[in-house]
Short mmCIF file of C-alpha atoms in Angstrom, two decimals:
data_model
loop_
_atom_site.label_atom_id
_atom_site.label_comp_id
_atom_site.label_asym_id
_atom_site.label_seq_id
_atom_site.Cartn_x
_atom_site.Cartn_y
_atom_site.Cartn_z
CA UNK A 1 -13.37 14.75 45.79
CA UNK A 2 -10.64 14.89 43.30
CA UNK A 3 -8.10 12.26 43.58
CA UNK A 4 -4.00 13.26 42.74
CA UNK A 5 -2.04 10.68 42.28
CA UNK A 6 1.22 11.09 45.03
CA UNK A 7 5.34 9.84 43.61
CA UNK A 8 7.03 8.85 47.05
CA UNK A 9 9.50 8.64 45.01
CA UNK A 10 11.28 12.43 42.71
CA UNK A 11 12.87 10.84 41.24
CA UNK A 12 10.32 7.96 39.67
CA UNK A 13 8.69 11.24 37.59
CA UNK A 14 11.75 12.50 35.86
CA UNK A 15 12.77 8.27 35.00
CA UNK A 16 9.06 7.53 33.67
CA UNK A 17 9.54 10.79 31.39
CA UNK A 18 12.78 9.82 30.21
CA UNK A 19 12.12 7.44 27.57
CA UNK A 20 10.03 9.95 26.23
CA UNK A 21 11.88 12.59 26.30
CA UNK A 22 15.28 11.18 24.52
CA UNK A 23 13.26 9.48 21.26
CA UNK A 24 11.87 13.27 20.83
CA UNK A 25 15.52 14.27 20.97
CA UNK A 26 16.80 11.72 19.11
CA UNK A 27 14.57 11.67 16.49
CA UNK A 28 12.88 15.27 16.88
CA UNK A 29 15.06 18.25 17.85
CA UNK A 30 18.47 16.89 17.29
CA UNK A 31 17.75 16.04 13.42
CA UNK A 32 16.21 19.67 13.40
CA UNK A 33 19.46 21.08 14.82
CA UNK A 34 20.92 19.39 12.56
CA UNK A 35 18.76 21.11 9.31
CA UNK A 36 18.75 24.51 10.25
CA UNK A 37 23.12 23.96 10.66
CA UNK A 38 23.52 21.99 7.32
CA UNK A 39 21.21 24.80 5.48
CA UNK A 40 23.84 27.96 6.52
CA UNK A 41 26.20 25.75 4.69
CA UNK A 42 27.44 24.59 0.99
CA UNK A 43 29.27 21.40 0.68
CA UNK A 44 31.91 20.06 -1.81
CA UNK A 45 30.93 17.66 -4.55
CA UNK A 46 32.92 15.18 -2.80
CA UNK A 47 31.22 15.75 0.34
CA UNK A 48 34.65 16.45 2.23
CA UNK A 49 34.61 20.17 3.25
CA UNK A 50 31.86 22.10 3.77
CA UNK A 51 31.62 25.72 3.91
CA UNK A 52 29.35 28.49 5.99
CA UNK A 53 27.53 30.62 3.74
CA UNK A 54 25.50 32.21 6.03
CA UNK A 55 21.76 32.37 3.97
CA UNK A 56 22.96 32.11 0.34
CA UNK A 57 21.09 28.82 0.16
CA UNK A 58 17.58 30.65 1.19
CA UNK A 59 18.21 33.73 -1.28
CA UNK A 60 18.93 31.01 -4.13
CA UNK A 61 15.96 28.50 -3.10
CA UNK A 62 13.58 31.58 -3.16
CA UNK A 63 14.48 32.69 -6.37
CA UNK A 64 14.60 29.60 -7.53
CA UNK A 65 11.11 29.11 -10.57
CA UNK A 66 11.39 25.05 -9.70
CA UNK A 67 10.26 25.93 -6.29
CA UNK A 68 8.06 28.30 -6.41
CA UNK A 69 5.94 25.14 -8.65
CA UNK A 70 6.55 22.38 -6.01
CA UNK A 71 4.60 24.87 -3.48
CA UNK A 72 1.98 25.44 -6.02
CA UNK A 73 2.15 21.51 -6.71
CA UNK A 74 1.75 21.57 -3.07
CA UNK A 75 -1.28 24.21 -2.56
CA UNK A 76 -2.79 21.87 -5.13
CA UNK A 77 -2.41 18.62 -4.01
CA UNK A 78 -2.79 19.46 -0.07
CA UNK A 79 -6.65 21.08 -0.67
CA UNK A 80 -7.52 17.98 -2.66
CA UNK A 81 -6.60 15.05 -0.79
CA UNK A 82 -7.46 16.94 3.04
CA UNK A 83 -11.47 17.63 1.22
CA UNK A 84 -12.02 14.74 -0.42
CA UNK A 85 -10.67 12.64 2.47
CA UNK A 86 -12.40 14.76 5.48
CA UNK A 87 -15.57 14.51 3.32
CA UNK A 88 -15.52 11.40 1.88
CA UNK A 89 -14.49 10.07 5.83
CA UNK A 90 -17.63 12.01 6.87
CA UNK A 91 -20.11 10.55 4.75
CA UNK A 92 -19.19 7.11 5.10
CA UNK A 93 -19.62 7.45 8.91
CA UNK A 94 -22.31 9.03 8.53
CA UNK A 95 -23.90 5.99 6.89
CA UNK A 96 -22.12 3.40 9.11
CA UNK A 97 -23.37 4.95 12.23
CA UNK A 98 -26.90 4.12 11.27
CA UNK A 99 -28.65 0.97 12.82
CA UNK A 100 -28.00 -1.36 9.91
CA UNK A 101 -27.54 -5.31 9.61
CA UNK A 102 -24.09 -6.07 9.26
CA UNK A 103 -22.50 -2.80 10.21
CA UNK A 104 -19.39 -4.24 12.31
CA UNK A 105 -18.10 -5.55 9.30
CA UNK A 106 -18.84 -2.56 6.84
CA UNK A 107 -16.74 -0.68 9.90
CA UNK A 108 -13.79 -3.12 10.07
CA UNK A 109 -13.59 -3.52 6.17
CA UNK A 110 -13.25 0.67 5.81
CA UNK A 111 -10.64 0.92 8.80
CA UNK A 112 -8.30 -1.39 6.55
CA UNK A 113 -6.51 0.55 4.49
CA UNK A 114 -5.27 2.49 7.17
CA UNK A 115 -2.80 -0.54 7.70
CA UNK A 116 -1.32 -0.01 4.67
CA UNK A 117 1.76 1.81 4.17
CA UNK A 118 2.04 4.25 1.97
CA UNK A 119 4.41 2.90 -0.36
CA UNK A 120 2.33 -0.17 -0.86
CA UNK A 121 -0.75 1.81 -1.36
CA UNK A 122 0.83 3.83 -4.03
CA UNK A 123 1.81 0.93 -5.63
CA UNK A 124 -2.22 -0.90 -5.58
CA UNK A 125 -3.04 2.42 -6.88
CA UNK A 126 -0.57 2.25 -9.91
CA UNK A 127 -1.05 -1.43 -10.64
CA UNK A 128 -4.85 -0.45 -10.83
CA UNK A 129 -4.12 2.49 -13.43
CA UNK A 130 -0.75 1.35 -14.99
CA UNK A 131 -1.96 2.86 -18.24
CA UNK A 132 -1.65 -1.07 -20.26
CA UNK A 133 -1.37 -3.57 -17.64
CA UNK A 134 -4.00 -1.65 -14.76
CA UNK A 135 -7.58 -2.84 -14.63
CA UNK A 136 -9.00 0.08 -14.20
CA UNK A 137 -6.39 2.18 -16.55
CA UNK A 138 -7.08 -0.10 -19.62
CA UNK A 139 -11.45 0.38 -18.32
CA UNK A 140 -10.52 3.55 -19.58
CA UNK A 141 -9.02 3.48 -22.25
CA UNK A 142 -11.23 1.41 -24.05
CA UNK A 143 -13.86 3.77 -23.24
CA UNK A 144 -12.46 6.65 -25.25
CA UNK A 145 -9.86 8.34 -22.64
CA UNK A 146 -6.59 8.59 -23.56
CA UNK A 147 -5.20 7.98 -19.99
CA UNK A 148 -1.76 8.02 -19.15
CA UNK A 149 -0.37 9.01 -15.76
CA UNK A 150 3.16 7.95 -16.75
CA UNK A 151 3.43 10.97 -19.59
CA UNK A 152 0.51 13.34 -18.59
CA UNK A 153 1.04 15.22 -15.85
CA UNK A 154 -2.71 16.01 -15.00
CA UNK A 155 -3.53 12.56 -14.87
CA UNK A 156 -0.72 12.00 -12.53
CA UNK A 157 -1.26 13.77 -9.91
CA UNK A 158 -5.17 12.55 -10.39
CA UNK A 159 -3.48 9.27 -9.50
CA UNK A 160 -2.08 10.44 -6.54
CA UNK A 161 -4.42 12.43 -4.95
CA UNK A 162 -6.63 9.60 -5.00
CA UNK A 163 -4.02 7.23 -3.89
CA UNK A 164 -3.38 9.82 -0.91
CA UNK A 165 -7.48 9.96 -0.24
CA UNK A 166 -7.36 6.75 0.06
CA UNK A 167 -4.81 6.23 2.52
CA UNK A 168 -6.12 8.86 4.34
CA UNK A 169 -9.88 8.23 4.71
CA UNK A 170 -9.66 5.18 7.05
CA UNK A 171 -8.14 7.53 9.83
CA UNK A 172 -10.69 9.95 9.22
CA UNK A 173 -13.59 7.55 9.79
CA UNK A 174 -12.39 6.33 12.73
CA UNK A 175 -12.48 9.43 14.41
CA UNK A 176 -15.97 10.69 12.82
CA UNK A 177 -17.48 7.92 13.75
CA UNK A 178 -16.12 8.09 17.46
CA UNK A 179 -17.74 11.56 17.34
CA UNK A 180 -21.23 10.82 15.97
CA UNK A 181 -21.17 7.94 18.47
CA UNK A 182 -21.25 10.46 21.56
CA UNK A 183 -23.32 12.43 20.07
CA UNK A 184 -26.82 11.85 22.38
CA UNK A 185 -28.94 10.59 20.25
CA UNK A 186 -31.82 12.42 22.39
CA UNK A 187 -30.96 15.87 20.79
CA UNK A 188 -31.40 13.66 17.16
CA UNK A 189 -34.49 12.51 18.32
CA UNK A 190 -36.17 16.36 19.32
CA UNK A 191 -35.30 17.05 16.51
CA UNK A 192 -37.28 14.79 14.65
CA UNK A 193 -40.09 15.18 16.31
CA UNK A 194 -40.02 19.03 16.32
CA UNK A 195 -39.92 18.23 12.76
CA UNK A 196 -36.64 18.88 10.95
CA UNK A 197 -35.62 16.58 8.35
CA UNK A 198 -32.66 14.50 8.37
CA UNK A 199 -30.58 17.43 6.26
CA UNK A 200 -31.04 20.11 8.49
CA UNK A 201 -30.83 17.84 11.34
CA UNK A 202 -27.19 17.18 10.70
CA UNK A 203 -26.07 20.32 9.28
CA UNK A 204 -28.04 22.30 12.46
CA UNK A 205 -27.50 19.74 15.30
CA UNK A 206 -24.78 17.61 14.63
CA UNK A 207 -21.95 18.64 12.04
CA UNK A 208 -21.67 21.60 15.16
CA UNK A 209 -21.16 18.98 17.48
CA UNK A 210 -18.98 17.60 15.71
CA UNK A 211 -16.24 20.71 14.96
CA UNK A 212 -14.09 19.85 17.42
CA UNK A 213 -13.38 16.46 15.55
CA UNK A 214 -13.13 18.22 12.26
CA UNK A 215 -10.85 21.01 13.54
CA UNK A 216 -8.55 18.01 15.16
CA UNK A 217 -8.80 15.77 11.83
CA UNK A 218 -8.08 19.19 9.80
CA UNK A 219 -4.83 20.40 11.39
CA UNK A 220 -3.78 16.11 11.76
CA UNK A 221 -3.84 15.77 7.70
CA UNK A 222 -2.35 18.71 6.76
CA UNK A 223 0.63 17.44 8.72
CA UNK A 224 0.11 14.12 6.48
CA UNK A 225 -0.10 15.61 3.32
CA UNK A 226 2.88 17.66 3.54
CA UNK A 227 5.15 14.80 4.82
CA UNK A 228 3.58 11.08 5.50
CA UNK A 229 2.26 11.26 0.82
CA UNK A 230 6.19 10.91 0.31
CA UNK A 231 5.70 7.21 0.25
CA UNK A 232 3.45 7.63 -2.13
CA UNK A 233 4.52 10.25 -4.11
CA UNK A 234 7.85 7.85 -4.73
CA UNK A 235 6.43 4.60 -5.07
CA UNK A 236 3.66 5.91 -8.10
CA UNK A 237 5.48 9.05 -9.91
CA UNK A 238 8.80 9.97 -8.68
CA UNK A 239 7.60 13.92 -8.97
CA UNK A 240 7.19 13.46 -12.17
CA UNK A 241 5.97 13.61 -14.92
CA UNK A 242 8.58 16.59 -15.50
CA UNK A 243 7.74 17.24 -11.94
CA UNK A 244 3.98 18.14 -11.88
CA UNK A 245 3.36 16.23 -9.43
CA UNK A 246 6.79 17.02 -7.19
CA UNK A 247 5.52 18.33 -4.11
CA UNK A 248 7.85 20.26 -0.93
CA UNK A 249 8.57 17.66 1.17
CA UNK A 250 9.93 15.42 -2.45
CA UNK A 251 11.76 18.01 -3.61
CA UNK A 252 13.80 18.50 -0.27
CA UNK A 253 14.83 14.48 -0.90
CA UNK A 254 15.08 15.07 -4.99
CA UNK A 255 17.32 17.37 -4.60
CA UNK A 256 19.16 16.07 -1.81
CA UNK A 257 19.55 12.18 -2.08
CA UNK A 258 19.40 12.51 -6.13
CA UNK A 259 20.82 16.30 -6.90
CA UNK A 260 23.59 16.88 -3.91
CA UNK A 261 22.60 19.93 -2.20
CA UNK A 262 22.61 19.50 0.77
CA UNK A 263 22.75 22.37 1.70
CA UNK A 264 19.56 23.12 -0.37
CA UNK A 265 17.82 21.17 0.74
CA UNK A 266 18.10 21.52 4.68
CA UNK A 267 17.35 24.80 3.99
CA UNK A 268 13.76 23.16 2.05
CA UNK A 269 13.34 21.16 5.19
CA UNK A 270 13.42 24.78 7.40
CA UNK A 271 11.29 26.06 5.30
CA UNK A 272 9.09 23.63 5.21
CA UNK A 273 8.49 23.05 8.93
CA UNK A 274 8.04 26.51 9.36
CA UNK A 275 5.08 26.60 7.07
CA UNK A 276 3.56 23.90 8.94
CA UNK A 277 4.60 25.14 11.87
CA UNK A 278 2.72 28.59 10.40
CA UNK A 279 -0.48 26.37 9.21
CA UNK A 280 -0.65 25.00 12.33
CA UNK A 281 -0.73 27.73 14.13
CA UNK A 282 -3.06 29.71 11.86
CA UNK A 283 -5.76 27.14 11.69
CA UNK A 284 -5.54 27.07 16.11
CA UNK A 285 -5.56 31.26 16.00
CA UNK A 286 -8.93 31.75 13.62
CA UNK A 287 -10.21 28.00 12.87
CA UNK A 288 -10.58 26.74 16.22
CA UNK A 289 -12.95 30.12 17.14
CA UNK A 290 -15.70 28.54 15.19
CA UNK A 291 -15.36 24.81 17.40
CA UNK A 292 -17.97 24.54 19.57
CA UNK A 293 -16.98 22.41 22.82
#
């Protein structure tokens, strides 16, 4: 018989929900509504008066070549980070799921990077790959590679991709490992008895059963790349050199905080929010069809 929770006081459920609703309204809906309202206005140079200009901020934004360049940079950056972080995390999870000595220690060490703040992660990788002082940077130059992420846009992009991937691997690893441990071992043993090799067992049994976890992590990683990588980019390159690593979220900050264009920055944030919502909806509409629950 199904057990159900019964509240004697009708007011109690609303009181329990009130703190979370208050946090959501104050920290999400209110700033989002302010951004939408500000995107239709232009502020003067002194920040004293504003003028309602309808869709002028959006029109000027879509005329800007720099905005399309930032959009393409975001596509490249997000694609590489998502693929590398999820692929590496899946490989590490499969290896950590085996019965090996010290597996618990390996799992603990692999989770640690998730506790590092994005800005700190960016500084760590910047120290390692700094062309003149960094250990890895100096090694690359000693091998004849003219490594300089401070001047070369491709090198800077590689560095921020590596830093963002390293930061997210731990999160993906944790979920992949939990998904692997929930798969019944009897299925894998039965396939092994039938003569299926390890690679075939993984792609025909393990990976399909991991599809719910993979789909969840795909959605989370897209959101992570679009928003949470701001600290990494700001700490390593600040969008440079020559805006080669300026993603959409960093352009919102650069144009609004540094450039003083609050209306244009608000319009960019609204578009960015719409892009992320649209990508999430597409994933749930088309990618989820291939998920096996």
